[in-house]
XYZ file of C-alpha atoms in Angstrom:
492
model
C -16.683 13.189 21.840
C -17.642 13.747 18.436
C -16.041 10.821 16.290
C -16.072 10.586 12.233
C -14.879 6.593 11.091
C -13.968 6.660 7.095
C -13.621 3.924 5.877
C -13.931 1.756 2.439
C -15.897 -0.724 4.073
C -18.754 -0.919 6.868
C -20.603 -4.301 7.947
C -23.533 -4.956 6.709
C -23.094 -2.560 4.018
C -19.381 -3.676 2.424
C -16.971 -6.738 3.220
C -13.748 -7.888 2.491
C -12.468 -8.765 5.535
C -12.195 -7.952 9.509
C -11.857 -4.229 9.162
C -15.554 -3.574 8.493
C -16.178 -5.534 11.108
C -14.440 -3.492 13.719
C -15.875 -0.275 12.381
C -19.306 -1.043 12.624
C -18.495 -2.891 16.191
C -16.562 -0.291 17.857
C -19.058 2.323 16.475
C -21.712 0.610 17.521
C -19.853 0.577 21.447
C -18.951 4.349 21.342
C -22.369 5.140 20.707
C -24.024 3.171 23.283
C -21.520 4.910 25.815
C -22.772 8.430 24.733
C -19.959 9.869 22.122
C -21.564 11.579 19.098
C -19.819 8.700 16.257
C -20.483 9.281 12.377
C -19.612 6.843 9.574
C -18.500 7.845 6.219
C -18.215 5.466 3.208
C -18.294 4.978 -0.439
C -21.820 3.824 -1.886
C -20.833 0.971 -3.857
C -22.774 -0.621 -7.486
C -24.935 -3.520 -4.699
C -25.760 -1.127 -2.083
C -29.128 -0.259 -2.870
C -30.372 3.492 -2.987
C -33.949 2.900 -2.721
C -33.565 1.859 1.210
C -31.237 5.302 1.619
C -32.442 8.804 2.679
C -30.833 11.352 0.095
C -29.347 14.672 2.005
C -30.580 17.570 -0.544
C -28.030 19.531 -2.467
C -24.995 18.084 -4.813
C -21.832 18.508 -2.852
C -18.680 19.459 -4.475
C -15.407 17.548 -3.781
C -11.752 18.859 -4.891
C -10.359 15.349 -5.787
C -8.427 14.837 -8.573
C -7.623 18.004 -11.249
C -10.634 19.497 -11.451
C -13.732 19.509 -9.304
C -16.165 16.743 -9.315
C -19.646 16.594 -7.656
C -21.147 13.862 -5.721
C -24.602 12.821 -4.249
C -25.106 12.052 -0.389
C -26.944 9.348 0.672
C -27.658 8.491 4.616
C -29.316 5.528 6.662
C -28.714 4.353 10.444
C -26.652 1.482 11.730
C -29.052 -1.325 12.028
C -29.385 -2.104 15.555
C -27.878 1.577 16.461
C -30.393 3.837 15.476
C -28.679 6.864 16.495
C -25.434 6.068 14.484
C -25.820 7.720 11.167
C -23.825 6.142 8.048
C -23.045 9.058 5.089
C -22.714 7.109 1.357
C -20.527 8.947 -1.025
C -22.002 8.680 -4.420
C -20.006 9.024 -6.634
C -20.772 6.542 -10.076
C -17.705 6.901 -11.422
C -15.558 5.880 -8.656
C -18.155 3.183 -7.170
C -21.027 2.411 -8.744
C -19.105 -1.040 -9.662
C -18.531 -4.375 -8.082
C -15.808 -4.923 -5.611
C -14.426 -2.575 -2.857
C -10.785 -2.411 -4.158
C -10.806 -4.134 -6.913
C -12.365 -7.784 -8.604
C -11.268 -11.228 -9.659
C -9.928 -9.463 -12.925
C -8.668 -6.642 -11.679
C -7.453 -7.136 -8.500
C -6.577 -3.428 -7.567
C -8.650 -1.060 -9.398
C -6.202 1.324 -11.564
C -8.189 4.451 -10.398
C -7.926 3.601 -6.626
C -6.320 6.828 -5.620
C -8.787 8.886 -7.122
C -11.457 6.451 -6.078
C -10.313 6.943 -2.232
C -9.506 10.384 -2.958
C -12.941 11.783 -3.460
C -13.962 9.116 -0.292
C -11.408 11.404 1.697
C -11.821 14.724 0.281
C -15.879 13.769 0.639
C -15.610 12.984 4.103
C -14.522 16.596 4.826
C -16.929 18.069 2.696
C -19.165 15.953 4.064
C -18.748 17.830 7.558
C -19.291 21.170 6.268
C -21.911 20.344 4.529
C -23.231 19.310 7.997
C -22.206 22.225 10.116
C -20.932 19.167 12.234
C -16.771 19.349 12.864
C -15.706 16.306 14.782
C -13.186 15.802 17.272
C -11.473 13.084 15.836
C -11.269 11.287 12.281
C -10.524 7.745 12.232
C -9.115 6.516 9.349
C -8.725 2.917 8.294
C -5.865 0.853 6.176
C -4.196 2.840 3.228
C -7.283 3.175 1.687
C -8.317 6.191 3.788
C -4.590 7.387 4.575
C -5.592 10.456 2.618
C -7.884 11.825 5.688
C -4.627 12.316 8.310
C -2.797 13.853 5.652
C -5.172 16.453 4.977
C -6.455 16.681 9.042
C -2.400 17.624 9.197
C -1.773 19.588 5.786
C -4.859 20.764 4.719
C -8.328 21.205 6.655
C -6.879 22.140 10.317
C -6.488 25.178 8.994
C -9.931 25.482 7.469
C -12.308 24.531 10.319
C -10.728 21.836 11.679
C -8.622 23.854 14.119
C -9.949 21.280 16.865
C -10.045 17.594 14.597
C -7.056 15.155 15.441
C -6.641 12.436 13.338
C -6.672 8.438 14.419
C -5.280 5.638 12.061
C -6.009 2.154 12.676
C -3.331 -0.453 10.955
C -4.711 -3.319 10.193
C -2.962 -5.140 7.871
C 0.622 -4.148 7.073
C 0.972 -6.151 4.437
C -1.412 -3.926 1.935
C -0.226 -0.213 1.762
C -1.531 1.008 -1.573
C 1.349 1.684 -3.799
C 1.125 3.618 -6.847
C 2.837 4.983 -9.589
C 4.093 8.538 -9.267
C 1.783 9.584 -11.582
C -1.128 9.167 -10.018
C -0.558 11.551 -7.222
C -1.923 14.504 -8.883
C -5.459 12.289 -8.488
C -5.084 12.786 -4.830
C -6.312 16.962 -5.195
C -3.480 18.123 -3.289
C -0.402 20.088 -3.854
C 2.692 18.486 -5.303
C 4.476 19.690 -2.380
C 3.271 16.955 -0.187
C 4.183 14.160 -2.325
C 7.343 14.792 -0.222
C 6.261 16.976 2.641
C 3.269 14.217 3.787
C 5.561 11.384 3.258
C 3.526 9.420 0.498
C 6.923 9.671 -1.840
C 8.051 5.639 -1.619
C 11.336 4.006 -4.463
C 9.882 6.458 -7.070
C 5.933 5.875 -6.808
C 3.551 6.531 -3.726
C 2.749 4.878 -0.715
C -0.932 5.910 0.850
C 0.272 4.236 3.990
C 3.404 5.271 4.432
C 1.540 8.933 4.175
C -0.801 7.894 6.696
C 1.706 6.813 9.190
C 4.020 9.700 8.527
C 0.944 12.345 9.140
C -1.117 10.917 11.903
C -1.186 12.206 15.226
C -1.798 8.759 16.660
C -1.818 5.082 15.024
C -3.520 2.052 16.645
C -2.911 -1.798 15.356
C -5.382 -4.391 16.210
C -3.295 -5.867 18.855
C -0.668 -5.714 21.321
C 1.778 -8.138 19.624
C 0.972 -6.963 16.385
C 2.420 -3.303 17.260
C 5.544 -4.769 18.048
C 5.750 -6.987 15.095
C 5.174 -3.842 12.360
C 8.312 -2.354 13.608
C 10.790 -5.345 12.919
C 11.990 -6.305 9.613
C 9.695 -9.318 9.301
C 6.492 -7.383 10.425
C 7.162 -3.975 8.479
C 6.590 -4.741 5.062
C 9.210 -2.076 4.343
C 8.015 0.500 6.826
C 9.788 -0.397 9.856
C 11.799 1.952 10.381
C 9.414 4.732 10.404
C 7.409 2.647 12.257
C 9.961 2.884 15.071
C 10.247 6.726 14.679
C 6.549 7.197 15.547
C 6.881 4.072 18.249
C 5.652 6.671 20.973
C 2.451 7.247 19.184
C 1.934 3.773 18.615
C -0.967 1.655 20.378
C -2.176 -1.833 19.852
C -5.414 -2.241 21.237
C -6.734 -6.064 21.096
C -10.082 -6.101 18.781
C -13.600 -7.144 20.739
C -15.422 -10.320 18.834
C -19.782 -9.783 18.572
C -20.243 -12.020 21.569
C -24.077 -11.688 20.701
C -23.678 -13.040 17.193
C -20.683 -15.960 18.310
C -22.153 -17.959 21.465
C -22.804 -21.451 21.318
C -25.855 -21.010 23.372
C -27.727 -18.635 21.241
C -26.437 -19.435 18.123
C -29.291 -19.717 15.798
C -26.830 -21.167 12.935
C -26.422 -24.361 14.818
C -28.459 -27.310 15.360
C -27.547 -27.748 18.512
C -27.105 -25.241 21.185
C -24.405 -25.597 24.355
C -23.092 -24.374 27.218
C -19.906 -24.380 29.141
C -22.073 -26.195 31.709
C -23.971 -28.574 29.461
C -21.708 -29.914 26.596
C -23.957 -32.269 25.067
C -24.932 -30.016 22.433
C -21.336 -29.532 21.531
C -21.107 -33.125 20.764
C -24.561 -33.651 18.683
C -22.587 -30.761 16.768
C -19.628 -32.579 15.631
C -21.883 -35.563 14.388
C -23.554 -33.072 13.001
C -20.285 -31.668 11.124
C -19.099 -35.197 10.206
C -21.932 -36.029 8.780
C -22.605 -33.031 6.611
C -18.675 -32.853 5.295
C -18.461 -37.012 4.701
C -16.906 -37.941 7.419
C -17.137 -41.040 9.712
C -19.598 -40.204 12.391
C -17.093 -41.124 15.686
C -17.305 -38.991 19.055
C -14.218 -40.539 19.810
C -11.562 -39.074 16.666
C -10.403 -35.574 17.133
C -11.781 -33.418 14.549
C -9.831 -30.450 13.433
C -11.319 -27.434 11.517
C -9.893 -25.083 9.300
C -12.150 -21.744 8.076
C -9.418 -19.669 6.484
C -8.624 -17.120 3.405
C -6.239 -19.856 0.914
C -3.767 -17.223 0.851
C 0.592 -16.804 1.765
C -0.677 -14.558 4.867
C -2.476 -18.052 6.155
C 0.382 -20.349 6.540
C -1.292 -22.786 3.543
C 1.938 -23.570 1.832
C 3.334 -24.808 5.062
C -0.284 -26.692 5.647
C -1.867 -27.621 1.993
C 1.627 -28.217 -0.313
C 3.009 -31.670 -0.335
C 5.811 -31.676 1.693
C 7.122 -33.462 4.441
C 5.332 -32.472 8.193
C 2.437 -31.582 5.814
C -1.710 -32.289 6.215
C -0.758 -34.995 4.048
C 1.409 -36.559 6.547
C -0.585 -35.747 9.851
C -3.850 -37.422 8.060
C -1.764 -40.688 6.889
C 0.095 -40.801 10.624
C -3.061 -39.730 12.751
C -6.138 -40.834 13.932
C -7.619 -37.455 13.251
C -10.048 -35.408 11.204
C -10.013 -32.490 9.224
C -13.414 -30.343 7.938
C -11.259 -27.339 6.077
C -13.474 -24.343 4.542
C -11.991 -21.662 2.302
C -11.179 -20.018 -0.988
C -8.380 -17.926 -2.522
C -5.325 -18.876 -4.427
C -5.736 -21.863 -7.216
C -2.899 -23.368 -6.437
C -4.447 -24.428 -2.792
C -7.874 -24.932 -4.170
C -7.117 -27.757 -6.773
C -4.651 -29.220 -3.652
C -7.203 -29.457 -1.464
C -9.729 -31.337 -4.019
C -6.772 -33.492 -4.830
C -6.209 -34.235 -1.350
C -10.039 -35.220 0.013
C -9.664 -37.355 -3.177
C -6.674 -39.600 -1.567
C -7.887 -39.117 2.081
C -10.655 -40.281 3.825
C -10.226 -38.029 7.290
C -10.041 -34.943 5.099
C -13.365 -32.936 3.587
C -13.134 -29.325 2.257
C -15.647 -26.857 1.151
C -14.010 -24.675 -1.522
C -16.524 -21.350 -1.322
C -17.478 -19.862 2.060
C -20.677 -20.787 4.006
C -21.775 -18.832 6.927
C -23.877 -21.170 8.532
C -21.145 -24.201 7.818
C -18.187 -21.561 9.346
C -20.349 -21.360 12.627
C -20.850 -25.112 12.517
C -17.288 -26.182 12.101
C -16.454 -23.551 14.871
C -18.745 -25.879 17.436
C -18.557 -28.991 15.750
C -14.782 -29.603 15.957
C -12.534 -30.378 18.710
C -9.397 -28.504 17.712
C -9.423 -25.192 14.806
C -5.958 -24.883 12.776
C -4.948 -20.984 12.192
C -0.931 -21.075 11.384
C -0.544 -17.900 10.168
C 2.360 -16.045 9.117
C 0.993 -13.018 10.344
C -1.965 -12.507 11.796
C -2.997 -8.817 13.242
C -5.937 -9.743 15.252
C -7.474 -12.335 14.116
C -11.161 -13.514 15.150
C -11.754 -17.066 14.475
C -9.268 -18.448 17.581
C -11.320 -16.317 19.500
C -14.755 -17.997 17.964
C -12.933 -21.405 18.735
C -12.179 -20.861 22.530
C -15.871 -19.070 23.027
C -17.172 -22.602 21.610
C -14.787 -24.501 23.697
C -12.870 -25.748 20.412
C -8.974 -25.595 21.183
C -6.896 -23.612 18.960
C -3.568 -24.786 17.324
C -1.855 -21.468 16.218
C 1.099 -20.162 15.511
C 2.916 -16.849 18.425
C 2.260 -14.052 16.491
C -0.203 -10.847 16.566
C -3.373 -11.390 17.715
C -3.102 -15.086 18.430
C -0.073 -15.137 20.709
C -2.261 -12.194 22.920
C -5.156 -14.564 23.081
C -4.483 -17.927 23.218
C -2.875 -19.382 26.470
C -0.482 -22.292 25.630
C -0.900 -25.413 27.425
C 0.876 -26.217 30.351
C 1.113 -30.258 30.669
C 1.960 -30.004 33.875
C -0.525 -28.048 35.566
C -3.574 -28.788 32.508
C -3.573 -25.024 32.053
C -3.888 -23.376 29.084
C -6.457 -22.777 26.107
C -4.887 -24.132 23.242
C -1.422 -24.853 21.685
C 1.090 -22.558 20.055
C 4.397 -23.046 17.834
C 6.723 -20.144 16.952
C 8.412 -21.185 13.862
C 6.398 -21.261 10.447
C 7.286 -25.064 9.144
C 5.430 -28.082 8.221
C 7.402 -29.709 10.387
C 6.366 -27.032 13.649
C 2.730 -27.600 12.389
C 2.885 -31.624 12.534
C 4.204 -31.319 15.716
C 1.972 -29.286 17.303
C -0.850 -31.137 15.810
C 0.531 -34.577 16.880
C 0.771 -32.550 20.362
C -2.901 -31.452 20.677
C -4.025 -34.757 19.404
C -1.523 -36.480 21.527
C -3.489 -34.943 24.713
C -6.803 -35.533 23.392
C -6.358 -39.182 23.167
C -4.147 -38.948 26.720
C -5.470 -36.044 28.630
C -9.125 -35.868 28.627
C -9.593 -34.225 31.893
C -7.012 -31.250 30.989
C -9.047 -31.081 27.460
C -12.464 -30.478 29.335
C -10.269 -27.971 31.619
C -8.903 -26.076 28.701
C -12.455 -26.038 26.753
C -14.199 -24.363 29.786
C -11.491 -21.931 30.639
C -11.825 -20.652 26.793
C -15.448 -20.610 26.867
C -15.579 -18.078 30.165
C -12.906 -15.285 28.322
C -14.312 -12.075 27.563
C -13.795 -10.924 24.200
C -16.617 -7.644 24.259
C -16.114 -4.685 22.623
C -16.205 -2.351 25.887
C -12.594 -2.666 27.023
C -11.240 -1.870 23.336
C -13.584 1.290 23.369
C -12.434 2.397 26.388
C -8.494 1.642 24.902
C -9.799 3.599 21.724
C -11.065 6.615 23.844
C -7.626 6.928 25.618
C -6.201 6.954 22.081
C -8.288 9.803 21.387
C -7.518 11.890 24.143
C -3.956 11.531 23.233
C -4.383 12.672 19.674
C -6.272 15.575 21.042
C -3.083 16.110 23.031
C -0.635 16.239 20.633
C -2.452 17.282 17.267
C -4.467 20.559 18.497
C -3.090 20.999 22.154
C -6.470 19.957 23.969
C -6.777 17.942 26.845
């Protein structure tokens, strides 16, 4: 199959988040089981021409009002060297820090033209290779443009044969403009309505995306059930329900290469589901380095999380009853917490390691300290509100660390609750987003550490032999394709 992924962002090129993860991952996977996959993205201000092959010719993209012209730039996945990546380069649009936007402007003003000419380029792109792919896979609102023109537009002009694939995921972030944008998005007024981007007056890239698709994926099971209730929709559910029968959640794999705690070359200890000695030289390790009291014997619970509302941090960080607060002050417990985002969290969390001695944050984000407090603590805290996929409870079981999370998306699809009667489980869930739920479930998971050390050891070595590889979600993802082909252009 002949597969073309756009997307605004491709590890190691671009990062915001877990999407470029997942492209470069399952690309990576298709390839190695023979399909023909491309990659198209912008080429942002930081990634470096010099180390880029430039295709010869300008190529001409209809974004916008009037024609604009762009360079093509090309390199291989590294690691994959038979998975091309294509850089649209267009200065205007991205020669500048940040993929959407930056700390002062948090959503670039120009972002439908900017992901316009991405879109528009990524067909262009294709002729300009003679190569015409099967499927396009588009990614979040950002590239919600490329079904809407598979549908509208470019079927009609040499794509008789292309089916279009859009992968959900986040919800919460649909790219909403004003009206007057639209006519940046090179395409006829008529499909403000017609392609479904029309949304209280303005446009919704998402809402397009969803509406034009001939199939839609989410990054989980759960998740595709949650984006059509009222909660989970973020507006959209009830077109969400309309299009329920093309609708797929297919779990996301985790780089079991890069995450295992006996090749882990970020640690200073290596382990093994059979030899767990490392695992505890690791959490000295981690209590030394954040400032806490070097004990084997206190639970230690970390936290590597985005400070933001999608996180659960008001019902964690903000001083209210149930609260960390409250679970360090009633507890004999630990917490190592690393993350960034919203002020209001930061300056909580520096006024809270000031007042507690079980409690040490990093404000910032370190790779090598996010891999350490993944196999240095006993227990990792992810309460989110909503939570797609997610990839760090995943880390925690593969380095037998117990997850506390909260039954929803990804998390309630990977983590097996604990079963006190039977010492089943892989960690400990809560449905309801409270402080209250969250000091609970804490004082729970803490309750069995101190009481159940044999059904600990059971639940850390049960986590530590899951599978989370990227081969089973290909295989999903190629089902998904077959599909589209099925209902877009007839094929099967």
């Amino acid at each position: 199959m002949k597969i073309l992924m756009v997307s605004a962002e491709v590890v190691p090129f671009a990062k915001t988040g877990g999407l470029a993860d997942m492209v470069s991952a399952l690309s990576i996977q298709l390839t190695k089981m023979g399909h023909d996959v491309r990659i198209v993205m912008p080429r942002y201000y930081r990634i470096d021409r010099k180390k880029l092959e430039l295709l010869p010719g300008p190529m001409a993209i209809a974004a916008g009002q009037i024609e604009t012209w762009s360079a093509v730039y090309k390199t291989t996945m590294p690691g994959c060297d038979n998975l091309p990546v294509y850089f649209i380069d267009h200065e205007e649009c991205f020669g500048r820090d940040g993929v959407y936007g930056t700390k002062s402007e948090t959503d670039f003003h120009d972002n439908p033209y900017r992901f316009a000419v991405l879109c528009h380029g990524a067909f262009q792109l294709c002729r300009k290779l003679g190569w015409y792919p099967d499927i396009v896979h588009a990614h979040d609102w950002s590239t919600c443009l490329a079904p809407v023109l598979v549908k509208n537009v470019c079927r009609y002009c040499g794509f008789e044969h292309t089916a279009s694939v859009l992968t959900i995921h986040n919800q919460g972030y649909q790219g909403q403009y004003a009206k007057e944008q639209f006519p940046a998005l090179g395409i006829d007024w008529g499909m403000y309505y017609g392609a479904g981007f029309e949304h209280h007056g303005g446009i919704n890239f998402l809402q397009a995306g969803v509406s034009c698709a001939d199939m839609i994926t989410t990054v989980s099971p759960t998740y595709a059930h949650e984006i059509q209730t009222m909660e989970g929709g973020f507006g959209m559910d009830g077109l969400l329900r309309i299009r329920s029968e093309v609708i797929r959640g297919i779990l996301n794999g985790a780089d079991v290469e890069q995450w295992n705690p006996s090749l882990d070359k970020r640690l200073p200890f290596n382990y093994s589901a059979s030899d767990m000695s490392g695992k505890a030289k690791c959490k000295a390790e981690l209590q030394k380095r954040m400032g806490l009291e070097v004990n084997p014997d206190i639970p230690l619970i970390g936290i590597v999380t985005r400070l933001v509302d999608q996180k659960g941090i008001a019902e964690v960080f903000a001083p209210t009853y149930g609260s960390i607060y409250q679970i360090c002050t009633d507890m004999k417990v630990q917490f190592a917490v690393l993350g960034s985002g919203e002020r209001w969290c930061e300056n909580e969390i520096n006024e809270l390691q000031g007042k507690l001695p079980n409690l040490r944050a990093y404000i910032g984000y370190d790779e090598n300290l996010s891999h350490l407090i993944e196999a240095g603590s006993d227990f990792f805290l992810m309460p989110s509100r909503y939570e797609p996929c997610g990839l760090n409870q995943i880390y925690s079981m593969l380095y037998g660390t117990l997850p506390i999370v909260r039954r929803t998306g990804g998390l309630a699809d990977t983590v097996e609750n604990y079963n006190e009667n039977t010492g089943d489980g892989t960690g400990f869930l809560f449905d309801q987003l409270t402080p209250r739920a969250v000091y609970d479930t804490v004082g729970w998971a803490v309750w069995a550490y101190y009481n159940r050390k044999d059904d600990i050891k059971k639940m850390q070595k049960k986590g530590m032999a899951k599978t989370f590889g990227w081969d089973k979600a290909a295989e999903g993802y190629l089902d998904v394709y077959r599909e589209a082909l099925a209902r877009g252009c007839g094929i099967r």
